[in-house]
Tab-separated table of N, CA, C and O in Angstrom:
chain	number	residue	atom	x	y	z
A	1	UNK	N	55.202	101.278	72.022
A	1	UNK	CA	55.615	99.907	72.152
A	1	UNK	C	54.454	99.099	72.710
A	1	UNK	O	53.685	99.569	73.510
A	2	UNK	N	54.332	97.878	72.255
A	2	UNK	CA	53.373	96.927	72.794
A	2	UNK	C	54.185	95.784	73.382
A	2	UNK	O	55.247	95.448	72.875
A	3	UNK	N	53.697	95.175	74.423
A	3	UNK	CA	54.422	94.032	74.960
A	3	UNK	C	53.437	92.969	75.406
A	3	UNK	O	52.294	93.261	75.738
A	4	UNK	N	53.906	91.755	75.370
A	4	UNK	CA	53.093	90.632	75.798
A	4	UNK	C	53.992	89.699	76.583
A	4	UNK	O	55.064	89.334	76.121
A	5	UNK	N	53.568	89.323	77.763
A	5	UNK	CA	54.336	88.415	78.606
A	5	UNK	C	53.504	87.177	78.895
A	5	UNK	O	52.297	87.256	79.046
A	6	UNK	N	54.176	86.065	78.985
A	6	UNK	CA	53.545	84.814	79.371
A	6	UNK	C	53.708	84.702	80.878
A	6	UNK	O	54.812	84.567	81.376
A	7	UNK	N	52.586	84.812	81.607
A	7	UNK	CA	52.617	84.761	83.065
A	7	UNK	C	51.775	83.568	83.523
A	7	UNK	O	50.551	83.619	83.443
A	8	UNK	N	52.452	82.507	83.964
A	8	UNK	CA	51.801	81.259	84.362
A	8	UNK	C	50.945	80.741	83.211
A	8	UNK	O	51.456	80.355	82.196
A	9	UNK	N	49.610	80.769	83.349
A	9	UNK	CA	48.742	80.253	82.293
A	9	UNK	C	48.009	81.386	81.567
A	9	UNK	O	46.973	81.176	80.964
A	10	UNK	N	48.567	82.602	81.605
A	10	UNK	CA	47.924	83.752	80.964
A	10	UNK	C	48.917	84.537	80.119
A	10	UNK	O	50.112	84.537	80.379
A	11	UNK	N	48.384	85.228	79.112
A	11	UNK	CA	49.129	86.245	78.392
A	11	UNK	C	48.743	87.578	79.017
A	11	UNK	O	47.561	87.866	79.191
A	12	UNK	N	49.712	88.393	79.361
A	12	UNK	CA	49.460	89.759	79.807
A	12	UNK	C	49.913	90.664	78.669
A	12	UNK	O	51.047	90.592	78.209
A	13	UNK	N	49.007	91.508	78.175
A	13	UNK	CA	49.282	92.378	77.039
A	13	UNK	C	49.170	93.820	77.478
A	13	UNK	O	48.172	94.221	78.084
A	14	UNK	N	50.208	94.600	77.180
A	14	UNK	CA	50.189	96.045	77.441
A	14	UNK	C	50.464	96.753	76.127
A	14	UNK	O	51.405	96.413	75.423
A	15	UNK	N	49.638	97.736	75.800
A	15	UNK	CA	49.774	98.469	74.550
A	15	UNK	C	50.023	99.936	74.883
A	15	UNK	O	49.201	100.584	75.522
A	16	UNK	N	51.182	100.446	74.476
A	16	UNK	CA	51.503	101.857	74.688
A	16	UNK	C	50.919	102.618	73.503
A	16	UNK	O	51.550	102.764	72.465
A	17	UNK	N	49.676	103.043	73.647
A	17	UNK	CA	48.922	103.666	72.561
A	17	UNK	C	48.075	104.776	73.144
A	17	UNK	O	47.642	104.701	74.293
A	18	UNK	N	47.821	105.780	72.369
A	18	UNK	CA	46.949	106.865	72.807
A	18	UNK	C	45.602	106.304	73.253
A	18	UNK	O	45.044	105.433	72.603
A	19	UNK	N	45.099	106.776	74.367
A	19	UNK	CA	43.785	106.332	74.854
A	19	UNK	C	42.896	107.556	75.122
A	19	UNK	O	42.186	107.627	76.114
A	20	UNK	N	42.958	108.510	74.208
A	20	UNK	CA	42.110	109.697	74.328
A	20	UNK	C	40.732	109.388	73.761
A	20	UNK	O	40.527	108.357	73.102
A	21	UNK	N	39.793	110.281	73.969
A	21	UNK	CA	38.439	110.075	73.436
A	21	UNK	C	38.433	110.064	71.915
A	21	UNK	O	37.551	109.485	71.300
A	22	UNK	N	39.417	110.695	71.299
A	22	UNK	CA	39.480	110.772	69.839
A	22	UNK	C	40.243	109.610	69.208
A	22	UNK	O	40.040	109.298	68.049
A	23	UNK	N	41.176	108.998	69.945
A	23	UNK	CA	42.049	107.968	69.367
A	23	UNK	C	42.394	106.952	70.460
A	23	UNK	O	43.123	107.274	71.391
A	24	UNK	N	41.878	105.738	70.321
A	24	UNK	CA	42.089	104.739	71.370
A	24	UNK	C	41.934	103.322	70.829
A	24	UNK	O	41.390	103.103	69.759
A	25	UNK	N	42.433	102.353	71.605
A	25	UNK	CA	42.220	100.937	71.320
A	25	UNK	C	40.865	100.574	71.914
A	25	UNK	O	40.640	100.760	73.106
A	26	UNK	N	39.959	100.080	71.080
A	26	UNK	CA	38.595	99.776	71.514
A	26	UNK	C	38.492	98.406	72.190
A	26	UNK	O	37.752	98.239	73.142
A	27	UNK	N	39.231	97.416	71.659
A	27	UNK	CA	39.223	96.096	72.285
A	27	UNK	C	40.470	95.324	71.917
A	27	UNK	O	41.153	95.633	70.941
A	28	UNK	N	40.746	94.312	72.724
A	28	UNK	CA	41.791	93.333	72.448
A	28	UNK	C	41.099	91.977	72.571
A	28	UNK	O	40.335	91.751	73.509
A	29	UNK	N	41.325	91.093	71.606
A	29	UNK	CA	40.683	89.784	71.631
A	29	UNK	C	41.707	88.693	71.331
A	29	UNK	O	42.623	88.895	70.545
A	30	UNK	N	41.522	87.551	71.962
A	30	UNK	CA	42.377	86.388	71.743
A	30	UNK	C	41.506	85.269	71.175
A	30	UNK	O	40.506	84.898	71.777
A	31	UNK	N	41.886	84.754	70.015
A	31	UNK	CA	41.094	83.723	69.342
A	31	UNK	C	41.836	82.392	69.317
A	31	UNK	O	43.011	82.336	68.984
A	32	UNK	N	41.117	81.334	69.666
A	32	UNK	CA	41.628	79.977	69.512
A	32	UNK	C	40.739	79.297	68.474
A	32	UNK	O	39.843	79.927	67.916
A	33	UNK	N	40.953	78.019	68.237
A	33	UNK	CA	40.158	77.334	67.220
A	33	UNK	C	38.692	77.189	67.623
A	33	UNK	O	37.833	77.039	66.766
A	34	UNK	N	38.390	77.265	68.923
A	34	UNK	CA	36.999	77.091	69.347
A	34	UNK	C	36.527	78.104	70.388
A	34	UNK	O	35.475	77.924	71.003
A	35	UNK	N	37.283	79.179	70.583
A	35	UNK	CA	36.927	80.139	71.626
A	35	UNK	C	37.428	81.534	71.274
A	35	UNK	O	38.416	81.674	70.554
A	36	UNK	N	36.741	82.560	71.791
A	36	UNK	CA	37.171	83.941	71.628
A	36	UNK	C	37.074	84.603	72.995
A	36	UNK	O	36.020	84.571	73.625
A	37	UNK	N	38.184	85.171	73.446
A	37	UNK	CA	38.203	85.929	74.696
A	37	UNK	C	38.376	87.393	74.314
A	37	UNK	O	39.212	87.715	73.477
A	38	UNK	N	37.593	88.276	74.903
A	38	UNK	CA	37.651	89.673	74.501
A	38	UNK	C	37.639	90.583	75.724
A	38	UNK	O	36.922	90.327	76.683
A	39	UNK	N	38.459	91.633	75.650
A	39	UNK	CA	38.486	92.654	76.693
A	39	UNK	C	38.172	93.988	76.030
A	39	UNK	O	38.883	94.418	75.121
A	40	UNK	N	37.095	94.619	76.461
A	40	UNK	CA	36.698	95.937	75.972
A	40	UNK	C	37.533	96.975	76.697
A	40	UNK	O	37.689	96.920	77.918
A	41	UNK	N	38.114	97.913	75.945
A	41	UNK	CA	38.895	98.993	76.529
A	41	UNK	C	38.138	100.304	76.332
A	41	UNK	O	37.327	100.429	75.414
A	42	UNK	N	38.432	101.270	77.169
A	42	UNK	CA	37.698	102.534	77.132
A	42	UNK	C	38.658	103.714	77.038
A	42	UNK	O	39.760	103.656	77.589
A	43	UNK	N	38.232	104.791	76.360
A	43	UNK	CA	39.071	105.991	76.286
A	43	UNK	C	39.442	106.459	77.693
A	43	UNK	O	38.653	106.329	78.631
A	44	UNK	N	40.652	106.970	77.791
A	44	UNK	CA	41.206	107.487	79.038
A	44	UNK	C	41.474	106.386	80.065
A	44	UNK	O	41.772	106.678	81.214
A	45	UNK	N	41.361	105.126	79.643
A	45	UNK	CA	41.682	103.997	80.514
A	45	UNK	C	43.046	103.442	80.166
A	45	UNK	O	43.787	104.000	79.365
A	46	UNK	N	43.356	102.316	80.735
A	46	UNK	CA	44.625	101.648	80.486
A	46	UNK	C	44.461	100.655	79.339
A	46	UNK	O	43.458	99.965	79.257
A	47	UNK	N	45.435	100.594	78.464
A	47	UNK	CA	45.378	99.675	77.320
A	47	UNK	C	46.120	98.395	77.675
A	47	UNK	O	47.269	98.187	77.282
A	48	UNK	N	45.475	97.528	78.442
A	48	UNK	CA	46.077	96.265	78.819
A	48	UNK	C	44.993	95.212	79.001
A	48	UNK	O	43.825	95.540	79.233
A	49	UNK	N	45.409	93.953	78.859
A	49	UNK	CA	44.457	92.843	78.968
A	49	UNK	C	45.197	91.587	79.392
A	49	UNK	O	46.404	91.468	79.193
A	50	UNK	N	44.444	90.648	79.950
A	50	UNK	CA	44.958	89.319	80.303
A	50	UNK	C	44.054	88.278	79.659
A	50	UNK	O	42.844	88.425	79.671
A	51	UNK	N	44.679	87.230	79.119
A	51	UNK	CA	43.928	86.149	78.492
A	51	UNK	C	44.495	84.814	78.939
A	51	UNK	O	45.708	84.662	79.057
A	52	UNK	N	43.620	83.831	79.125
A	52	UNK	CA	44.064	82.461	79.352
A	52	UNK	C	44.726	81.966	78.067
A	52	UNK	O	44.223	82.217	76.968
A	53	UNK	N	45.831	81.286	78.176
A	53	UNK	CA	46.594	80.849	77.007
A	53	UNK	C	45.828	79.829	76.173
A	53	UNK	O	45.842	79.904	74.956
A	54	UNK	N	45.122	78.899	76.774
A	54	UNK	CA	44.309	77.846	76.134
A	54	UNK	C	44.257	77.862	74.601
A	54	UNK	O	43.230	78.136	74.014
A	55	UNK	N	45.320	77.568	73.942
A	55	UNK	CA	45.314	77.405	72.490
A	55	UNK	C	45.145	78.674	71.689
A	55	UNK	O	44.689	78.625	70.542
A	56	UNK	N	45.513	79.818	72.230
A	56	UNK	CA	45.361	81.085	71.495
A	56	UNK	C	46.197	81.036	70.227
A	56	UNK	O	47.384	80.743	70.250
A	57	UNK	N	45.547	81.304	69.102
A	57	UNK	CA	46.210	81.288	67.788
A	57	UNK	C	46.465	82.690	67.245
A	57	UNK	O	47.368	82.899	66.462
A	58	UNK	N	45.631	83.640	67.655
A	58	UNK	CA	45.712	84.990	67.100
A	58	UNK	C	45.221	85.985	68.147
A	58	UNK	O	44.265	85.705	68.878
A	59	UNK	N	45.875	87.145	68.192
A	59	UNK	CA	45.428	88.222	69.071
A	59	UNK	C	45.101	89.420	68.184
A	59	UNK	O	45.880	89.772	67.302
A	60	UNK	N	43.941	90.001	68.422
A	60	UNK	CA	43.450	91.129	67.626
A	60	UNK	C	43.389	92.392	68.479
A	60	UNK	O	43.045	92.326	69.659
A	61	UNK	N	43.725	93.523	67.843
A	61	UNK	CA	43.627	94.843	68.462
A	61	UNK	C	42.797	95.705	67.521
A	61	UNK	O	43.025	95.673	66.311
A	62	UNK	N	41.880	96.479	68.051
A	62	UNK	CA	41.121	97.372	67.181
A	62	UNK	C	41.307	98.812	67.640
A	62	UNK	O	40.952	99.177	68.759
A	63	UNK	N	41.876	99.624	66.746
A	63	UNK	CA	42.066	101.058	66.989
A	63	UNK	C	40.944	101.792	66.264
A	63	UNK	O	40.668	101.500	65.099
A	64	UNK	N	40.299	102.727	66.949
A	64	UNK	CA	39.161	103.418	66.333
A	64	UNK	C	39.572	104.263	65.128
A	64	UNK	O	38.738	104.591	64.302
A	65	UNK	N	40.839	104.606	64.984
A	65	UNK	CA	41.298	105.368	63.811
A	65	UNK	C	41.968	104.493	62.752
A	65	UNK	O	41.760	104.676	61.568
A	66	UNK	N	42.810	103.578	63.196
A	66	UNK	CA	43.653	102.816	62.271
A	66	UNK	C	43.120	101.447	61.907
A	66	UNK	O	43.671	100.784	61.041
A	67	UNK	N	42.062	101.003	62.571
A	67	UNK	CA	41.450	99.738	62.211
A	67	UNK	C	41.963	98.548	62.988
A	67	UNK	O	42.531	98.670	64.070
A	68	UNK	N	41.778	97.373	62.391
A	68	UNK	CA	42.061	96.096	63.036
A	68	UNK	C	43.472	95.607	62.713
A	68	UNK	O	43.888	95.620	61.556
A	69	UNK	N	44.187	95.172	63.742
A	69	UNK	CA	45.502	94.558	63.603
A	69	UNK	C	45.432	93.194	64.261
A	69	UNK	O	44.646	92.981	65.178
A	70	UNK	N	46.269	92.277	63.809
A	70	UNK	CA	46.331	90.984	64.476
A	70	UNK	C	47.768	90.512	64.524
A	70	UNK	O	48.600	90.919	63.712
A	71	UNK	N	48.038	89.669	65.504
A	71	UNK	CA	49.375	89.097	65.652
A	71	UNK	C	49.263	87.620	65.970
A	71	UNK	O	48.253	87.155	66.481
A	72	UNK	N	50.297	86.905	65.641
A	72	UNK	CA	50.450	85.515	66.040
A	72	UNK	C	51.228	85.552	67.349
A	72	UNK	O	52.341	86.079	67.382
A	73	UNK	N	50.677	85.058	68.450
A	73	UNK	CA	51.372	85.178	69.735
A	73	UNK	C	52.690	84.415	69.806
A	73	UNK	O	53.497	84.672	70.677
A	74	UNK	N	52.934	83.511	68.860
A	74	UNK	CA	54.198	82.783	68.852
A	74	UNK	C	55.247	83.544	68.046
A	74	UNK	O	56.358	83.761	68.484
A	75	UNK	N	54.869	84.024	66.857
A	75	UNK	CA	55.810	84.706	65.978
A	75	UNK	C	55.933	86.192	66.277
A	75	UNK	O	56.990	86.768	66.151
A	76	UNK	N	54.808	86.854	66.590
A	76	UNK	CA	54.821	88.300	66.755
A	76	UNK	C	54.938	88.976	65.399
A	76	UNK	O	55.021	88.312	64.369
A	77	UNK	N	54.905	90.283	65.379
A	77	UNK	CA	55.113	91.020	64.142
A	77	UNK	C	55.920	92.261	64.438
A	77	UNK	O	56.006	92.720	65.560
A	78	UNK	N	56.518	92.787	63.419
A	78	UNK	CA	57.191	94.068	63.507
A	78	UNK	C	56.882	94.769	62.196
A	78	UNK	O	57.633	94.696	61.244
A	79	UNK	N	55.741	95.400	62.123
A	79	UNK	CA	55.247	96.005	60.889
A	79	UNK	C	55.440	97.508	60.979
A	79	UNK	O	54.570	98.234	61.412
A	80	UNK	N	56.609	97.989	60.572
A	80	UNK	CA	56.927	99.403	60.695
A	80	UNK	C	56.077	100.277	59.773
A	80	UNK	O	55.811	101.422	60.070
A	81	UNK	N	55.631	99.745	58.631
A	81	UNK	CA	54.801	100.532	57.713
A	81	UNK	C	53.463	100.895	58.333
A	81	UNK	O	52.962	101.986	58.148
A	82	UNK	N	52.866	99.992	59.092
A	82	UNK	CA	51.574	100.279	59.696
A	82	UNK	C	51.731	100.997	61.032
A	82	UNK	O	50.756	101.456	61.602
A	83	UNK	N	52.958	101.093	61.522
A	83	UNK	CA	53.187	101.714	62.817
A	83	UNK	C	52.970	100.763	63.976
A	83	UNK	O	53.099	101.140	65.126
A	84	UNK	N	52.649	99.513	63.685
A	84	UNK	CA	52.421	98.531	64.736
A	84	UNK	C	53.722	97.815	65.021
A	84	UNK	O	54.322	97.213	64.147
A	85	UNK	N	54.204	97.911	66.232
A	85	UNK	CA	55.462	97.289	66.623
A	85	UNK	C	55.206	96.511	67.895
A	85	UNK	O	55.070	97.094	68.949
A	86	UNK	N	55.097	95.219	67.784
A	86	UNK	CA	54.760	94.396	68.934
A	86	UNK	C	55.972	93.570	69.327
A	86	UNK	O	56.557	92.884	68.499
A	87	UNK	N	56.334	93.686	70.573
A	87	UNK	CA	57.502	92.968	71.080
A	87	UNK	C	57.040	91.935	72.084
A	87	UNK	O	56.149	92.195	72.884
A	88	UNK	N	57.645	90.781	72.059
A	88	UNK	CA	57.268	89.710	72.963
A	88	UNK	C	58.424	89.442	73.911
A	88	UNK	O	59.564	89.371	73.494
A	89	UNK	N	58.114	89.300	75.165
A	89	UNK	CA	59.119	88.883	76.126
A	89	UNK	C	58.491	87.807	76.994
A	89	UNK	O	57.687	88.105	77.865
A	90	UNK	N	58.805	86.574	76.721
A	90	UNK	CA	58.214	85.465	77.460
A	90	UNK	C	59.081	85.173	78.673
A	90	UNK	O	60.264	84.928	78.556
A	91	UNK	N	58.457	85.215	79.829
A	91	UNK	CA	59.163	84.928	81.074
A	91	UNK	C	58.730	83.548	81.561
A	91	UNK	O	57.561	83.279	81.670
A	92	UNK	N	59.681	82.704	81.829
A	92	UNK	CA	59.367	81.340	82.289
A	92	UNK	C	59.421	81.294	83.792
A	92	UNK	O	60.164	81.916	84.433
């Protein structure tokens, strides 16, 4: 499961994904129309990131085995064929 929460002026993203040396999320990035925020993740570390909301249009995840995935932080996705299941829970 992946989750994303809106906390004050940030998105907090947690990805429940293998983080072994052989299979891991390499980075999570948040793109707006004029900015890119990126958090590098490391094998055997925690798969989580925080981003300033500032107009984020797309969030990208890169898995070293499965490639690049992206989501719309407003709509989210539930892509069972790719195995990517992202759930959003916005807390006000």
